[in-house]
Short mmCIF file of C-alpha atoms in Angstrom, two decimals:
data_model
loop_
_atom_site.label_atom_id
_atom_site.label_comp_id
_atom_site.label_asym_id
_atom_site.label_seq_id
_atom_site.Cartn_x
_atom_site.Cartn_y
_atom_site.Cartn_z
CA MET V 44 25.40 16.50 28.60
CA SER V 45 28.98 16.10 27.35
CA LYS V 46 29.79 15.97 23.66
CA GLN V 47 30.87 12.35 24.02
CA SER V 48 27.56 11.39 25.66
CA PHE V 49 25.59 13.08 22.91
CA GLU V 50 27.62 11.35 20.20
CA GLU V 51 26.93 8.02 21.87
CA LEU V 52 23.20 8.76 21.97
CA VAL V 53 23.03 9.61 18.25
CA GLU V 54 25.37 6.81 17.10
CA ASP V 55 23.53 4.81 14.42
CA TYR V 56 26.33 2.96 12.59
CA ALA V 57 25.45 4.64 9.31
CA ARG V 58 28.90 3.96 7.79
CA THR V 59 29.76 0.69 9.55
CA ARG V 60 28.23 -2.64 10.44
CA VAL V 61 25.74 -2.75 13.30
CA PRO V 62 27.40 -4.57 16.23
CA GLU V 63 25.92 -7.90 17.28
CA ASP V 64 25.10 -6.62 20.77
CA LYS V 65 22.91 -3.83 19.33
CA THR V 66 20.56 -6.12 17.41
CA VAL V 67 16.90 -6.74 18.22
CA ASN V 68 14.30 -9.33 17.24
CA GLY V 69 12.32 -9.04 14.02
CA PHE V 70 9.10 -8.15 15.83
CA ARG V 71 10.56 -4.76 16.77
CA VAL V 72 11.31 -3.96 13.13
CA ALA V 73 7.83 -5.16 12.16
CA LEU V 74 6.33 -2.67 14.63
CA ILE V 75 8.30 0.14 13.00
CA GLN V 76 7.18 -0.85 9.51
CA ILE V 77 3.54 -1.28 10.52
CA GLY V 78 3.67 2.16 12.11
CA VAL V 79 5.00 3.47 8.80
CA ALA V 80 2.10 1.81 6.97
CA ILE V 81 -0.51 3.52 9.17
CA THR V 82 -0.65 6.77 7.26
CA LEU V 83 -3.15 8.91 5.38
CA PRO V 84 -1.99 7.88 1.86
CA ALA V 85 -2.46 4.21 2.84
CA PHE V 86 -5.99 4.97 4.07
CA LEU V 87 -6.75 6.65 0.77
CA THR V 88 -5.41 3.61 -1.12
CA GLY V 89 -7.47 1.20 0.99
CA SER V 90 -10.64 3.27 0.63
CA GLU V 91 -10.30 3.61 -3.14
CA ILE V 92 -9.59 -0.07 -3.68
CA GLY V 93 -12.46 -1.03 -1.36
CA GLN V 94 -14.92 1.15 -3.28
CA SER V 95 -13.62 -0.06 -6.63
CA LEU V 96 -13.46 -3.81 -5.94
CA GLY V 97 -15.96 -4.40 -3.15
CA LEU V 98 -14.91 -5.81 0.22
CA SER V 99 -14.27 -9.47 -0.64
CA ARG V 100 -12.20 -8.79 -3.79
CA ALA V 101 -10.46 -5.84 -2.12
CA ALA V 102 -9.44 -8.09 0.78
CA LEU V 103 -7.97 -10.54 -1.74
CA ALA V 104 -6.03 -7.71 -3.40
CA PHE V 105 -4.72 -6.56 -0.01
CA VAL V 106 -3.55 -10.07 0.93
CA VAL V 107 -1.95 -10.92 -2.42
CA GLY V 108 -0.28 -7.52 -2.68
CA GLY V 109 0.94 -7.80 0.89
CA LEU V 110 2.41 -11.26 0.27
CA LEU V 111 4.29 -10.01 -2.80
CA LEU V 112 5.71 -7.17 -0.72
CA ALA V 113 6.62 -9.65 2.02
CA VAL V 114 8.64 -11.70 -0.47
CA VAL V 115 10.53 -8.63 -1.71
CA GLY V 116 11.01 -7.23 1.80
CA GLY V 117 12.15 -10.63 3.07
CA LEU V 118 14.85 -10.82 0.39
CA THR V 119 16.08 -7.24 0.73
CA GLY V 120 15.83 -7.36 4.52
CA SER V 121 17.86 -10.58 4.59
CA VAL V 122 20.67 -8.78 2.77
CA GLY V 123 20.62 -6.14 5.50
CA ALA V 124 20.52 -8.73 8.29
CA LYS V 125 23.38 -10.70 6.75
CA THR V 126 25.63 -7.71 6.08
CA ARG V 127 24.38 -5.43 8.91
CA LEU V 128 24.76 -2.55 6.45
CA SER V 129 22.30 0.12 5.31
CA THR V 130 20.73 0.13 1.84
CA PRO V 131 22.94 2.97 0.47
CA ILE V 132 26.12 1.14 1.57
CA ILE V 133 24.88 -2.13 0.06
CA ILE V 134 24.20 -0.32 -3.21
CA GLN V 135 27.89 0.61 -3.43
CA PHE V 136 28.86 -3.05 -3.73
CA CYS V 137 26.78 -3.71 -6.85
CA PHE V 138 26.88 -0.26 -8.52
CA GLY V 139 30.41 0.74 -7.51
CA THR V 140 31.29 3.63 -5.23
CA ALA V 141 30.98 6.19 -8.04
CA GLY V 142 27.95 4.60 -9.71
CA ALA V 143 26.18 4.41 -6.36
CA LYS V 144 26.38 8.19 -5.99
CA VAL V 145 23.96 8.58 -8.90
CA VAL V 146 21.58 5.93 -7.56
CA ASN V 147 21.75 7.20 -3.99
CA SER V 148 21.15 10.77 -5.17
CA VAL V 149 17.89 9.65 -6.80
CA MET V 150 16.90 7.91 -3.55
CA ALA V 151 17.80 11.00 -1.52
CA ILE V 152 15.71 13.33 -3.70
CA SER V 153 12.75 10.97 -3.57
CA LEU V 154 12.85 10.46 0.21
CA PHE V 155 13.53 14.13 0.85
CA GLY V 156 10.62 15.11 -1.38
CA TRP V 157 8.18 12.79 0.34
CA PHE V 158 9.25 14.10 3.73
CA GLY V 159 8.34 17.62 2.60
CA ILE V 160 5.07 16.46 1.05
CA ASN V 161 4.04 14.65 4.24
CA VAL V 162 4.86 17.71 6.35
CA PHE V 163 2.66 19.77 4.03
CA LEU V 164 -0.19 17.22 4.11
CA PHE V 165 0.13 16.92 7.89
CA GLY V 166 -0.32 20.66 8.33
CA GLU V 167 -3.38 20.75 6.08
CA ALA V 168 -4.96 17.67 7.67
CA VAL V 169 -4.50 18.92 11.24
CA GLN V 170 -5.92 22.32 10.33
CA SER V 171 -8.90 20.69 8.63
CA THR V 172 -9.53 18.56 11.73
CA VAL V 173 -9.23 21.56 14.06
CA LEU V 174 -11.68 23.60 11.99
CA GLU V 175 -14.10 20.68 11.81
CA LEU V 176 -14.06 20.45 15.61
CA GLY V 177 -14.48 24.19 16.07
CA TRP V 178 -11.21 24.56 17.95
CA THR V 179 -8.91 27.58 17.79
CA ASP V 180 -6.96 27.43 14.55
CA TRP V 181 -3.25 28.25 14.73
CA GLY V 182 -2.77 28.14 10.97
CA THR V 183 -1.31 25.48 8.68
CA SER V 184 2.27 26.70 9.12
CA ALA V 185 2.15 26.18 12.89
CA TYR V 186 1.01 22.59 12.46
CA MET V 187 3.70 21.95 9.86
CA LEU V 188 6.35 23.23 12.26
CA LEU V 189 4.98 21.12 15.09
CA GLY V 190 4.92 17.96 13.00
CA SER V 191 8.37 18.60 11.59
CA PHE V 192 9.81 19.18 15.06
CA LEU V 193 8.46 15.83 16.29
CA MET V 194 9.81 13.98 13.24
CA ILE V 195 13.27 15.57 13.28
CA SER V 196 13.75 15.32 17.04
CA THR V 197 13.03 11.58 16.90
CA THR V 198 15.08 10.77 13.82
CA ILE V 199 18.21 12.51 15.14
CA PHE V 200 18.63 9.59 17.55
CA GLY V 201 18.40 6.98 14.79
CA PHE V 202 17.00 3.48 14.94
CA LYS V 203 16.84 3.33 18.72
CA ALA V 204 14.41 6.28 18.82
CA LEU V 205 12.24 4.88 16.00
CA ASP V 206 12.17 1.58 17.89
CA LYS V 207 10.96 3.20 21.11
CA LEU V 208 8.42 5.37 19.27
CA SER V 209 6.93 2.36 17.50
CA LEU V 210 6.64 0.37 20.73
CA VAL V 211 4.17 2.99 21.97
CA ALA V 212 2.64 4.40 18.80
CA THR V 213 1.97 1.31 16.68
CA PRO V 214 -0.16 -0.64 19.22
CA ALA V 215 -2.08 2.56 20.06
CA LEU V 216 -2.73 3.26 16.38
CA PHE V 217 -3.94 -0.30 15.80
CA VAL V 218 -6.33 -0.14 18.77
CA PHE V 219 -7.72 3.10 17.36
CA LEU V 220 -8.23 1.47 13.94
CA ILE V 221 -10.08 -1.47 15.47
CA PHE V 222 -12.30 0.88 17.48
CA THR V 223 -13.04 2.87 14.31
CA ILE V 224 -14.04 -0.27 12.43
CA LEU V 225 -16.34 -1.48 15.21
CA SER V 226 -17.94 1.95 15.56
CA SER V 227 -18.49 2.44 11.84
CA VAL V 228 -20.06 -0.97 11.15
CA SER V 229 -22.48 -0.95 14.08
CA ASP V 230 -25.44 -0.49 11.72
CA ALA V 231 -24.16 -2.72 8.91
CA SER V 232 -24.16 -6.51 8.76
CA VAL V 233 -21.15 -8.55 7.71
CA SER V 234 -23.14 -10.12 4.88
CA ASP V 235 -24.06 -6.67 3.54
CA LEU V 236 -20.44 -5.57 3.59
CA LEU V 237 -19.25 -8.73 1.86
CA ALA V 238 -21.94 -8.31 -0.76
CA THR V 239 -20.71 -4.86 -1.82
CA SER V 240 -19.60 -4.81 -5.43
CA GLY V 241 -17.02 -2.61 -7.07
CA ASN V 242 -17.07 -0.67 -10.30
CA ASP V 243 -14.42 -0.53 -12.97
CA MET V 244 -11.18 -1.77 -11.31
CA SER V 245 -9.70 -5.18 -12.11
CA LEU V 246 -8.25 -7.39 -9.39
CA GLY V 247 -4.81 -7.09 -11.02
CA LEU V 248 -4.94 -3.31 -10.89
CA GLY V 249 -5.96 -3.46 -7.23
CA ILE V 250 -3.00 -5.70 -6.41
CA SER V 251 -0.76 -3.34 -8.39
CA ALA V 252 -1.97 -0.39 -6.32
CA VAL V 253 -1.22 -2.25 -3.09
CA VAL V 254 2.29 -3.25 -4.19
CA GLY V 255 3.06 0.18 -5.62
CA ALA V 256 1.98 1.90 -2.42
CA PHE V 257 4.78 0.34 -0.38
CA MET V 258 7.38 -1.09 -2.76
CA VAL V 259 9.86 1.63 -1.83
CA GLY V 260 9.51 0.58 1.81
CA ALA V 261 10.25 -3.03 0.86
CA THR V 262 13.28 -1.89 -1.16
CA VAL V 263 14.92 -0.06 1.76
CA MET V 264 14.27 -2.81 4.34
CA PRO V 265 18.04 -3.21 4.95
CA ASP V 266 17.98 0.19 6.67
CA PHE V 267 15.99 -1.45 9.48
CA CYS V 268 16.81 -5.16 9.16
CA ARG V 269 20.52 -4.48 9.64
CA TYR V 270 19.49 -4.26 13.30
CA VAL V 271 17.84 -7.71 13.54
CA HIS V 272 19.50 -10.82 14.92
CA SER V 273 19.51 -12.87 11.72
CA PRO V 274 18.03 -13.22 8.21
CA ARG V 275 15.31 -15.38 9.75
CA HIS V 276 14.24 -12.41 11.86
CA ALA V 277 14.32 -10.21 8.75
CA VAL V 278 11.95 -12.56 6.95
CA GLY V 279 9.70 -12.65 10.00
CA ALA V 280 9.67 -8.86 10.19
CA SER V 281 8.74 -8.65 6.51
CA VAL V 282 5.94 -11.20 6.80
CA LEU V 283 4.48 -9.52 9.89
CA SER V 284 4.67 -5.99 8.47
CA PHE V 285 3.92 -6.44 4.76
CA GLY V 286 2.08 -9.76 4.81
CA VAL V 287 -0.10 -9.08 7.87
CA GLY V 288 0.13 -5.48 9.07
CA PHE V 289 -0.14 -3.63 5.78
CA PRO V 290 -3.19 -5.61 4.50
CA ALA V 291 -4.82 -5.08 7.91
CA VAL V 292 -4.29 -1.31 7.67
CA LEU V 293 -5.78 -1.21 4.17
CA LEU V 294 -8.74 -3.33 5.28
CA ALA V 295 -9.23 -1.05 8.28
CA SER V 296 -9.74 1.87 5.91
CA ALA V 297 -11.86 -0.02 3.35
CA ILE V 298 -14.43 -1.36 5.82
CA PRO V 299 -15.49 2.01 7.32
CA THR V 300 -15.64 3.49 3.81
CA LEU V 301 -17.98 0.77 2.57
CA ALA V 302 -20.05 0.88 5.76
CA THR V 303 -20.54 4.66 5.72
CA GLY V 304 -20.11 5.58 2.06
CA GLU V 305 -17.51 8.21 3.05
CA GLY V 306 -14.12 7.96 1.31
CA ASP V 307 -12.26 10.34 3.64
CA PHE V 308 -11.02 8.28 6.60
CA MET V 309 -10.44 11.29 8.87
CA ARG V 310 -13.96 12.56 8.16
CA ILE V 311 -15.31 9.15 9.15
CA VAL V 312 -13.43 9.39 12.42
CA LEU V 313 -14.77 12.87 13.09
CA THR V 314 -18.37 11.81 12.44
CA LEU V 315 -17.88 9.18 15.15
CA SER V 316 -17.26 12.02 17.65
CA MET V 317 -13.63 11.13 18.31
CA GLY V 318 -12.18 14.64 18.02
CA ILE V 319 -9.24 14.53 20.43
CA LEU V 320 -8.49 10.92 19.58
CA ALA V 321 -8.63 11.75 15.87
CA THR V 322 -6.09 14.53 16.30
CA GLY V 323 -3.78 12.29 18.31
CA PHE V 324 -4.16 9.55 15.73
CA LEU V 325 -3.25 11.92 12.91
CA VAL V 326 -0.17 13.15 14.77
CA PHE V 327 1.16 9.69 15.62
CA ALA V 328 0.37 8.25 12.17
CA THR V 329 2.31 10.96 10.36
CA TRP V 330 5.05 11.06 12.99
CA THR V 331 5.96 7.36 12.61
CA THR V 332 5.76 7.41 8.81
CA ASN V 333 7.70 10.57 8.11
CA SER V 334 10.38 9.82 10.68
CA SER V 335 11.09 6.69 8.67
CA ASN V 336 11.33 8.72 5.45
CA LEU V 337 13.78 11.12 7.07
CA TYR V 338 15.79 8.27 8.61
CA SER V 339 16.34 6.49 5.29
CA ASN V 340 17.10 9.82 3.65
CA ALA V 341 19.82 10.54 6.22
CA LEU V 342 21.39 7.13 5.61
CA VAL V 343 21.59 7.99 1.91
CA LEU V 344 23.04 11.45 2.57
CA VAL V 345 25.76 9.91 4.74
CA THR V 346 27.18 8.22 1.63
CA ILE V 347 27.14 11.51 -0.31
CA PHE V 348 28.41 13.85 2.41
CA ARG V 349 31.04 11.55 3.86
CA ARG V 350 32.40 13.83 6.60
CA ALA V 351 29.10 15.05 8.03
CA ALA V 352 27.59 13.46 11.12
CA GLU V 353 24.32 11.63 10.50
CA TRP V 354 22.37 13.66 13.06
CA LYS V 355 23.45 16.90 11.36
CA LEU V 356 22.20 15.57 8.02
CA VAL V 357 18.88 14.68 9.66
CA LEU V 358 18.59 18.20 11.02
CA GLY V 359 19.59 19.80 7.72
CA ALA V 360 17.36 17.66 5.50
CA GLY V 361 14.41 17.98 7.86
CA THR V 362 14.79 21.74 8.12
CA MET V 363 15.09 22.18 4.36
CA GLY V 364 12.09 19.93 3.72
CA THR V 365 10.05 21.92 6.23
CA ILE V 366 11.01 25.23 4.63
CA LEU V 367 9.94 23.99 1.20
CA ALA V 368 6.70 22.65 2.67
CA LEU V 369 5.98 26.02 4.30
CA THR V 370 6.46 27.80 0.96
CA GLY V 371 4.06 25.40 -0.77
CA ILE V 372 6.66 24.43 -3.36
CA MET V 373 6.58 20.73 -2.50
CA ASP V 374 2.98 20.43 -3.65
CA HIS V 375 4.13 20.94 -7.25
CA PHE V 376 6.68 18.12 -7.09
CA VAL V 377 4.25 15.20 -6.64
CA PRO V 378 4.27 14.04 -10.32
CA PHE V 379 8.07 14.26 -10.34
CA LEU V 380 8.33 12.26 -7.12
CA LEU V 381 5.93 9.61 -8.44
CA THR V 382 8.18 9.21 -11.48
CA LEU V 383 11.26 8.93 -9.28
CA GLY V 384 9.46 6.27 -7.27
CA ILE V 385 9.48 4.00 -10.31
CA ALA V 386 13.29 4.13 -10.30
CA LEU V 387 13.64 2.73 -6.76
CA PRO V 388 12.24 -0.88 -6.93
CA PRO V 389 14.78 -1.96 -9.61
CA ILE V 390 17.57 -1.12 -7.15
CA GLY V 391 16.29 -3.82 -4.79
CA GLY V 392 16.19 -6.37 -7.58
CA ILE V 393 19.82 -5.64 -8.45
CA PHE V 394 21.34 -5.84 -4.99
CA VAL V 395 19.35 -8.98 -4.14
CA ALA V 396 20.63 -10.64 -7.34
CA ASP V 397 24.17 -9.45 -6.69
CA PHE V 398 24.34 -10.50 -3.05
CA PHE V 399 22.70 -13.92 -3.27
CA LEU V 400 23.57 -15.11 -6.78
CA VAL V 401 26.67 -13.21 -7.90
CA GLN V 402 28.74 -12.50 -4.78
CA ARG V 403 27.46 -15.55 -2.89
CA GLN V 404 26.56 -13.58 0.23
CA SER V 405 30.00 -12.01 0.63
CA TYR V 406 30.16 -8.24 1.15
CA ASN V 407 33.26 -7.01 2.98
CA LEU V 408 33.62 -3.30 3.65
CA GLU V 409 37.39 -3.67 3.49
CA ASP V 410 37.15 -4.83 -0.14
CA LEU V 411 34.92 -1.96 -1.29
CA PRO V 412 37.75 0.46 -2.30
CA GLU V 413 39.27 -2.28 -4.49
CA ARG V 414 36.12 -2.87 -6.51
CA PRO V 415 35.50 -1.05 -9.84
CA PRO V 416 34.07 2.45 -9.21
CA VAL V 417 31.26 1.94 -11.72
CA SER V 418 29.38 -1.23 -12.65
CA MET V 419 27.85 -0.85 -16.10
CA SER V 420 25.97 -4.11 -15.57
CA ALA V 421 24.09 -2.56 -12.64
CA ILE V 422 23.59 0.81 -14.35
CA LEU V 423 22.16 -0.77 -17.51
CA ALA V 424 19.92 -3.12 -15.52
CA TRP V 425 18.68 -0.20 -13.43
CA LEU V 426 17.87 1.96 -16.46
CA ALA V 427 16.13 -0.95 -18.17
CA GLY V 428 14.06 -1.66 -15.07
CA PHE V 429 13.08 1.98 -14.83
CA ALA V 430 12.09 2.06 -18.53
CA VAL V 431 9.95 -1.06 -18.18
CA GLY V 432 8.31 0.21 -14.99
CA TYR V 433 7.60 3.58 -16.56
CA GLY V 434 6.13 1.95 -19.65
CA THR V 435 3.84 -0.41 -17.76
CA ALA V 436 2.82 2.31 -15.28
CA ASN V 437 1.71 4.46 -18.19
CA ARG V 438 0.00 1.44 -19.85
CA TRP V 439 2.14 1.51 -22.97
CA PHE V 440 2.36 -2.27 -22.57
CA THR V 441 1.55 -4.84 -19.89
CA LEU V 442 3.60 -7.60 -18.27
CA THR V 443 2.37 -8.65 -14.81
CA ALA V 444 -0.05 -5.71 -14.35
CA ILE V 445 2.14 -4.63 -11.39
CA PRO V 446 4.57 -1.94 -12.64
CA ALA V 447 6.73 -1.95 -9.51
CA PHE V 448 7.17 -5.71 -9.78
CA ASP V 449 7.81 -5.47 -13.54
CA SER V 450 10.66 -3.04 -13.00
CA LEU V 451 12.19 -5.03 -10.14
CA ALA V 452 12.01 -8.36 -12.01
CA THR V 453 13.44 -6.81 -15.19
CA SER V 454 16.46 -5.42 -13.36
CA PHE V 455 16.96 -8.66 -11.44
CA LEU V 456 17.00 -10.83 -14.56
CA LEU V 457 18.94 -8.43 -16.76
CA TYR V 458 21.62 -7.90 -14.12
CA LEU V 459 22.16 -11.66 -13.84
CA ALA V 460 22.31 -11.97 -17.65
CA LEU V 461 24.83 -9.15 -17.92
CA GLN V 462 26.95 -10.65 -15.15
CA ARG V 463 27.02 -13.96 -16.97
CA ALA V 464 27.98 -12.19 -20.20
CA ARG V 465 30.68 -10.21 -18.37
CA ARG V 466 32.29 -13.36 -17.09
CA ARG V 467 32.52 -14.57 -20.65
CA ALA V 468 33.82 -11.18 -21.83
CA PRO V 469 35.58 -9.54 -18.84
CA ARG V 470 36.06 -6.20 -20.60
CA LEU V 471 32.35 -5.39 -20.57
CA ASP V 472 32.85 -2.91 -17.73
CA ASN V 473 35.03 0.15 -17.65
CA ARG V 474 38.68 0.32 -16.59
CA GLY V 475 39.19 -3.24 -17.64
CA GLY V 476 37.89 -4.41 -14.25
CA SER V 477 35.02 -6.72 -13.56
CA ALA V 478 31.57 -5.37 -12.82
CA THR V 479 30.09 -5.99 -9.49
#
């Protein structure tokens, strides 16, 4: 293969607009996002909420939480569809090229960290499954390397590879989930399942857990929706993935848990004598999810390391994340990464407000160098949103009972207020220029 052919294969338009002839329909993006949602942490969330609320109230929490995510994802995804730009590039318009480096660095650390964590969890989960089945164990490190190789080798080729992977993996994963549900409830009646009661969780807290589990995914929807035909397709992709697919995945983990009393989804699968299928399911579920993490991370790194090719950044970030996972260091970063996660939803609130209400849907790459390098309006709104989200997440005070939504709404409203104040006093931002 010539160098030119390889460059064409890995071209992902990370620094430019996606050409019209490369776009796809929203259903293809929905398949990618649903594949991302089918992952072990989501099963844990669904099982815990199901046990805590009971099936009927848990289903309500899944639906309401999914609809809230669909609204956010529809708005952020529409920005991507309209501009055909990635999230990190869009961020430069509202934060400034210099201010965006800080924001994008936080996103990069968060996405990079979760890639390493998922590699680590993948290795442990595969080993646990192998031991449970009595197969020959190759050791956790071998499974980490295998999983990492699959994720990196796919992500190097960008959106087109994720698209093809999801076309195969997502339907297969959904069929497996349906089969698991039917197998696990064979001895339980629907009325018995619906009659299950929870314990100490409120409905609001359940909805908060659903929204918090995937708010980062809704925030970075432009990374994928820049490839859809139109904003209408972006909204459709968001509704299908967050409003339908994600609640279905959570319900698919809650029902077997309530039917069997077992909170570990993979253990449920193994008790149903689906050893080989369980292993394949685990591989595909982690493969689709972590490839998405690495993909968004590479798009962020492209804005930081401006001269490096995207595929090289994928390879470098994936390799480094794998090395840290192999050393066990990533396991100690979970609290730090959870804190960083609170800082990401406000970013979506800011660029949605800026694009639709401040800039009137006008982002031109050619104008970017002429804009102020730092927008204090965006920085202050971001910090305020993070502070509010951190406070409500730690229960220092309560607003909507959904910390991720609290932080996003705070940044959205404050950014608009600061923009209005700036127009009345143009010197609010640095260098005497106007904030974006």
